Tab-separated table of C-alpha atoms in Angstrom:
chain	number	residue	atom	x	y	z
A	26	MET	CA	90.327	92.014	103.504
A	27	LEU	CA	93.096	94.458	102.818
A	28	ALA	CA	93.752	93.101	99.379
A	29	LEU	CA	90.228	93.962	98.270
A	30	THR	CA	90.621	97.680	98.912
A	31	THR	CA	94.188	98.044	97.708
A	32	THR	CA	95.188	97.975	94.081
A	33	TRP	CA	98.481	96.360	93.249
A	34	PRO	CA	100.311	99.500	92.049
A	35	ASP	CA	99.672	101.136	95.424
A	36	LEU	CA	100.860	97.986	97.143
A	37	LEU	CA	103.979	97.907	94.974
A	38	VAL	CA	104.759	101.538	95.780
A	39	PHE	CA	104.270	100.919	99.478
A	40	ILE	CA	106.509	97.845	99.461
A	41	THR	CA	109.192	99.741	97.563
A	42	ALA	CA	109.018	102.697	99.957
A	43	ALA	CA	109.050	100.445	103.010
A	44	ALA	CA	112.041	98.494	101.701
A	45	LEU	CA	113.945	101.718	100.958
A	46	ILE	CA	113.142	103.171	104.376
A	47	VAL	CA	113.992	100.091	106.434
A	48	VAL	CA	117.132	99.162	104.488
A	49	GLY	CA	118.403	102.736	104.607
A	50	ALA	CA	117.695	103.127	108.310
A	51	LEU	CA	119.377	99.828	109.148
A	52	GLY	CA	122.335	100.950	107.076
A	53	VAL	CA	122.562	104.193	109.046
A	54	ILE	CA	122.847	102.375	112.349
A	55	SER	CA	124.919	99.383	111.220
A	56	LEU	CA	127.583	100.849	108.934
A	57	THR	CA	130.707	101.927	110.770
A	58	ASN	CA	131.947	104.511	108.276
A	59	PRO	CA	129.982	107.767	108.802
A	60	VAL	CA	130.126	108.555	105.082
A	61	HIS	CA	128.370	105.283	104.302
A	62	SER	CA	125.835	106.050	107.021
A	63	ALA	CA	125.081	109.425	105.433
A	64	LEU	CA	124.658	107.846	101.998
A	65	SER	CA	122.391	105.242	103.535
A	66	LEU	CA	120.373	108.051	105.108
A	67	ILE	CA	119.712	109.344	101.581
A	68	ILE	CA	118.120	105.982	100.706
A	69	THR	CA	115.774	106.366	103.663
A	70	LEU	CA	114.923	109.922	102.644
A	71	PHE	CA	114.038	108.792	99.130
A	72	GLY	CA	111.785	106.120	100.609
A	73	VAL	CA	110.043	108.698	102.789
A	74	ALA	CA	109.641	111.013	99.788
A	75	LEU	CA	108.136	108.126	97.825
A	76	SER	CA	105.605	107.483	100.555
A	77	PHE	CA	104.813	111.215	100.664
A	78	LEU	CA	104.097	111.086	96.931
A	79	GLU	CA	101.893	108.058	97.391
A	80	GLN	CA	99.856	109.963	99.976
A	81	SER	CA	99.351	113.013	97.720
A	82	ALA	CA	101.874	115.240	99.450
A	83	ASP	CA	103.726	116.215	96.286
A	84	PHE	CA	105.203	119.453	97.554
A	85	LEU	CA	106.538	117.837	100.707
A	86	ALA	CA	108.089	115.024	98.675
A	87	ALA	CA	109.973	117.581	96.599
A	88	VAL	CA	111.023	119.490	99.709
A	89	GLU	CA	112.116	116.246	101.324
A	90	ILE	CA	114.503	115.552	98.460
A	91	ILE	CA	115.715	119.138	98.037
A	92	VAL	CA	116.114	120.110	101.682
A	93	TYR	CA	116.983	116.803	103.324
A	94	ALA	CA	118.893	114.879	100.690
A	95	GLY	CA	120.132	117.978	98.926
A	96	ALA	CA	121.086	120.235	101.802
A	97	ILE	CA	121.144	118.511	105.178
A	98	VAL	CA	122.904	115.310	104.151
A	99	VAL	CA	125.385	117.265	102.043
A	100	LEU	CA	126.079	119.475	105.071
A	101	ILE	CA	126.623	116.372	107.209
A	102	LEU	CA	128.933	114.922	104.551
A	103	PHE	CA	130.899	118.167	104.397
A	104	VAL	CA	131.429	118.111	108.152
A	105	ILE	CA	132.400	114.423	108.137
A	106	MET	CA	134.981	114.993	105.434
A	107	TYR	CA	136.186	118.258	106.978
A	108	LEU	CA	136.770	116.694	110.378
A	109	GLY	CA	137.917	113.313	109.079
A	110	VAL	CA	136.319	111.596	112.034
A	111	ASP	CA	136.045	108.156	110.506
A	112	ARG	CA	139.619	107.207	111.290
A	113	HIS	CA	138.985	105.688	114.675
A	114	PRO	CA	135.422	104.528	115.208
A	115	HIS	CA	134.520	104.079	118.832
A	116	ASP	CA	131.467	101.907	118.387
A	117	GLU	CA	133.222	98.717	119.436
A	118	VAL	CA	134.010	99.840	122.963
A	119	GLU	CA	131.168	99.542	125.428
A	120	PRO	CA	131.730	101.595	128.564
A	121	LEU	CA	128.192	101.053	129.787
A	122	VAL	CA	127.636	97.358	130.381
A	123	GLY	CA	124.731	96.013	128.373
A	124	GLN	CA	124.031	99.307	126.646
A	125	ARG	CA	123.056	97.679	123.372
A	126	VAL	CA	120.670	95.295	125.076
A	127	PHE	CA	118.988	98.103	126.978
A	128	ALA	CA	118.877	100.263	123.847
A	129	ALA	CA	117.242	97.466	121.851
A	130	LEU	CA	114.816	96.882	124.708
A	131	GLY	CA	113.968	100.582	124.867
A	132	ALA	CA	113.470	100.805	121.117
A	133	LEU	CA	111.232	97.717	121.131
A	134	VAL	CA	109.153	99.086	124.009
A	135	THR	CA	108.847	102.419	122.179
A	136	VAL	CA	107.721	100.821	118.920
A	137	GLY	CA	105.359	98.444	120.688
A	138	GLY	CA	103.890	101.269	122.728
A	139	ILE	CA	103.356	103.464	119.681
A	140	ILE	CA	101.707	100.669	117.717
A	141	THR	CA	99.513	99.645	120.652
A	142	LEU	CA	98.417	103.218	121.288
A	143	MET	CA	97.588	103.803	117.644
A	144	ALA	CA	95.763	100.483	117.320
A	145	LYS	CA	93.647	101.173	120.391
A	146	SER	CA	92.523	104.582	119.191
A	147	HIS	CA	90.851	103.637	115.893
A	148	TRP	CA	93.736	104.637	113.720
A	149	VAL	CA	92.082	103.950	110.418
A	150	THR	CA	88.686	105.477	111.076
A	151	GLY	CA	89.774	108.602	112.904
A	152	VAL	CA	87.321	111.449	113.261
A	153	MET	CA	87.807	114.663	111.328
A	154	SER	CA	89.864	117.353	112.956
A	155	ALA	CA	87.833	119.841	114.976
A	156	SER	CA	89.968	122.753	113.853
A	157	MET	CA	89.421	122.029	110.175
A	158	ASN	CA	88.349	125.394	108.875
A	159	GLY	CA	87.306	124.503	105.385
A	160	THR	CA	90.708	123.300	104.239
A	161	SER	CA	90.102	119.763	103.182
A	162	LEU	CA	92.561	117.702	101.232
A	163	SER	CA	89.936	116.284	98.910
A	164	SER	CA	88.191	119.468	97.861
A	165	GLY	CA	89.495	119.332	94.314
A	166	GLN	CA	91.957	122.168	94.750
A	167	GLY	CA	95.631	121.639	94.217
A	168	GLU	CA	97.452	120.346	97.242
A	169	ILE	CA	100.184	122.990	96.973
A	170	THR	CA	97.557	125.750	96.860
A	171	GLN	CA	95.978	124.494	100.044
A	172	LEU	CA	99.337	124.135	101.740
A	173	GLY	CA	100.262	127.692	100.812
A	174	GLN	CA	96.940	129.056	102.018
A	175	SER	CA	97.299	127.159	105.267
A	176	VAL	CA	100.838	128.405	105.848
A	177	PHE	CA	100.014	132.032	105.087
A	178	THR	CA	96.712	132.248	106.959
A	179	THR	CA	96.325	129.794	109.825
A	180	TYR	CA	100.005	129.342	110.559
A	181	LEU	CA	101.286	132.797	109.634
A	182	VAL	CA	102.755	133.503	113.082
A	183	ALA	CA	104.546	130.169	113.151
A	184	PHE	CA	105.847	130.828	109.658
A	185	GLU	CA	107.337	134.178	110.678
A	186	VAL	CA	108.822	132.656	113.811
A	187	THR	CA	110.534	129.924	111.769
A	188	ALA	CA	111.987	132.633	109.531
A	189	ALA	CA	113.498	134.275	112.603
A	190	LEU	CA	114.636	130.852	113.835
A	191	LEU	CA	116.489	130.173	110.595
A	192	ILE	CA	118.288	133.525	110.776
A	193	ILE	CA	119.266	132.876	114.388
A	194	ALA	CA	120.464	129.360	113.557
A	195	VAL	CA	122.612	130.590	110.679
A	196	LEU	CA	124.144	133.355	112.784
A	197	GLY	CA	124.764	130.921	115.641
A	198	ALA	CA	126.397	128.371	113.341
A	199	VAL	CA	128.657	131.019	111.847
A	200	GLN	CA	129.648	132.216	115.311
A	201	LEU	CA	130.276	128.647	116.508
A	202	ALA	CA	132.306	127.517	113.535
A	203	ARG	CA	134.351	130.689	113.202
A	204	ARG	CA	137.980	130.450	114.179
A	205	ASP	CA	138.757	132.414	117.282
A	206	ARG	CA	141.860	134.505	116.488
A	207	GLU	CA	142.926	135.142	120.057
A	208	SER	CA	142.779	131.511	121.143
A	209	GLU	CA	144.749	130.566	118.046
A	210	VAL	CA	147.467	132.991	119.090
A	211	GLU	CA	147.554	131.499	122.583
A	212	GLN	CA	148.112	128.051	121.184
B	10	MET	CA	92.013	103.151	97.221
B	11	SER	CA	95.463	103.514	98.570
B	12	VAL	CA	97.300	101.352	101.043
B	13	PRO	CA	95.677	101.400	104.541
B	14	ALA	CA	96.944	104.155	106.773
B	15	SER	CA	97.863	101.694	109.511
B	16	TRP	CA	100.595	100.205	107.328
B	17	TYR	CA	102.264	103.576	107.000
B	18	LEU	CA	101.894	104.189	110.729
B	19	VAL	CA	103.563	100.870	111.554
B	20	LEU	CA	106.326	101.667	109.056
B	21	ALA	CA	106.852	105.041	110.723
B	22	ALA	CA	106.950	103.401	114.160
B	23	VAL	CA	109.592	100.938	112.962
B	24	LEU	CA	111.637	103.774	111.492
B	25	PHE	CA	111.359	105.659	114.777
B	26	GLY	CA	112.494	102.584	116.703
B	27	ILE	CA	115.547	102.155	114.480
B	28	GLY	CA	116.384	105.805	115.065
B	29	VAL	CA	116.018	105.394	118.832
B	30	TYR	CA	118.305	102.356	118.857
B	31	GLY	CA	120.942	104.108	116.786
B	32	PHE	CA	120.802	107.227	118.933
B	33	LEU	CA	121.280	105.193	122.104
B	34	THR	CA	124.148	103.043	120.845
B	35	LYS	CA	126.221	105.283	118.578
B	36	ARG	CA	129.297	107.114	119.848
B	37	SER	CA	129.918	109.673	117.120
B	38	VAL	CA	127.954	112.910	117.456
B	39	ILE	CA	127.434	113.112	113.694
B	40	THR	CA	125.931	109.630	113.494
B	41	MET	CA	123.680	110.487	116.427
B	42	LEU	CA	122.479	113.549	114.505
B	43	MET	CA	121.653	111.281	111.571
B	44	CYS	CA	119.625	109.062	113.890
B	45	VAL	CA	117.720	112.145	115.059
B	46	GLU	CA	116.942	112.800	111.403
B	47	LEU	CA	115.570	109.259	111.145
B	48	MET	CA	113.233	109.899	114.070
B	49	LEU	CA	112.102	113.237	112.638
B	50	ASN	CA	111.336	111.569	109.330
B	51	ALA	CA	109.289	108.917	111.092
B	52	VAL	CA	107.205	111.638	112.726
B	53	ASN	CA	106.839	113.428	109.384
B	54	LEU	CA	105.580	110.233	107.804
B	55	THR	CA	103.010	109.868	110.577
B	56	PHE	CA	101.847	113.458	110.098
B	57	VAL	CA	101.412	113.030	106.352
B	58	THR	CA	99.556	109.756	106.839
B	59	TYR	CA	97.121	111.376	109.251
B	60	ALA	CA	96.743	114.373	106.938
B	61	ARG	CA	95.569	111.976	104.255
B	62	THR	CA	93.396	109.875	106.531
B	63	LEU	CA	91.662	112.816	108.202
B	64	SER	CA	91.607	115.001	105.038
B	65	ASP	CA	93.217	117.888	106.875
B	66	ILE	CA	96.005	119.925	105.300
B	67	SER	CA	97.305	120.956	108.742
B	68	GLY	CA	99.268	117.727	109.004
B	69	GLN	CA	101.269	118.621	105.923
B	70	THR	CA	101.784	122.159	107.178
B	71	ILE	CA	103.277	120.841	110.409
B	72	VAL	CA	105.644	118.650	108.378
B	73	PHE	CA	106.779	121.775	106.549
B	74	PHE	CA	107.643	123.419	109.867
B	75	VAL	CA	109.330	120.278	111.173
B	76	MET	CA	111.616	120.313	108.134
B	77	VAL	CA	112.557	123.934	108.794
B	78	VAL	CA	113.336	123.226	112.432
B	79	ALA	CA	115.314	120.113	111.444
B	80	ALA	CA	117.439	122.190	109.093
B	81	ALA	CA	118.133	124.709	111.856
B	82	GLU	CA	118.897	121.924	114.328
B	83	VAL	CA	121.398	120.248	112.017
B	84	THR	CA	123.074	123.584	111.284
B	85	VAL	CA	123.604	124.407	114.942
B	86	GLY	CA	124.457	120.820	115.878
B	87	LEU	CA	127.151	120.547	113.248
B	88	GLY	CA	128.466	123.975	114.216
B	89	ILE	CA	128.827	122.811	117.797
B	90	THR	CA	130.476	119.602	116.595
B	91	VAL	CA	133.052	121.535	114.585
B	92	ALA	CA	133.727	123.897	117.492
B	93	VAL	CA	134.167	120.989	119.924
B	94	PHE	CA	136.393	119.123	117.481
B	95	ARG	CA	138.685	122.152	117.183
B	96	ARG	CA	139.340	122.169	120.907
B	97	ARG	CA	139.228	118.475	121.799
B	98	ARG	CA	140.169	116.655	118.573
B	99	THR	CA	137.306	114.216	119.015
B	100	THR	CA	133.617	113.832	118.267
B	101	SER	CA	133.074	110.811	120.471
B	102	VAL	CA	130.548	111.411	123.201
B	103	ASP	CA	132.499	109.106	125.528
B	104	GLU	CA	135.459	111.449	125.617
B	105	LEU	CA	133.444	114.620	126.196
B	106	THR	CA	132.728	114.089	129.880
B	107	GLU	CA	133.639	117.439	131.417
B	108	MET	CA	130.069	118.449	132.154
B	109	ARG	CA	129.159	115.565	134.425
B	110	GLY	CA	128.589	116.537	138.029
């Protein structure tokens, strides 16, 4: 049934994206060296960007690569190498008895719950959004144009608030990471 | 016709589950932050899938905002990690137990 509505290039793209995402995510949680985990995270991000492209979210795919893989992961890598925290991994010790089992159980329950909820609520034939004020994805306009119009009209307040949030986050990070001169003298 | 939306939703759920497992089992703060990124990406994937299925650009707009907030979260989180590491010489959550009651 599914094979009739899906052409094989789409299927190939989906399989590639799914393989990238799952392999990268498993690498993040299974590799012991944090640097390898961060590099594995990049694989996942490329898979997500590929699936964004497949679903006609071109701008978000580019932002995913530039912001996530280009900025966030590089920031994480900088901190890992600056702190040098990979010398003594603590993942082997298990202070909470059966933590892994409970974590796996919790993750399975979460995934099963999400899938069950989505399957019960007609996930493929969802109704159109009630708040859709004329901005449809398939209206022939460019997707970036629509995204820009949506950001600067419907979500203008949220956009300004995120600008303030970014400024606050940068100032907070600078304040947190700055060396405190007086405490250095005390030491 | 593209791949059915349900496939992408299941993929996003699996990615979210992997992120949950990693967040619950990892000891290093930095690796836990990476697992949070995994979960955020799973949610982003769900948003984009629904934006396509329901033909509503709002889903993609929300993803844009989620990315901004994720960038801010990582910035502050890593700043806190560096500040804690300066004082305690560790980033393991097992050794940072001063705040328990």
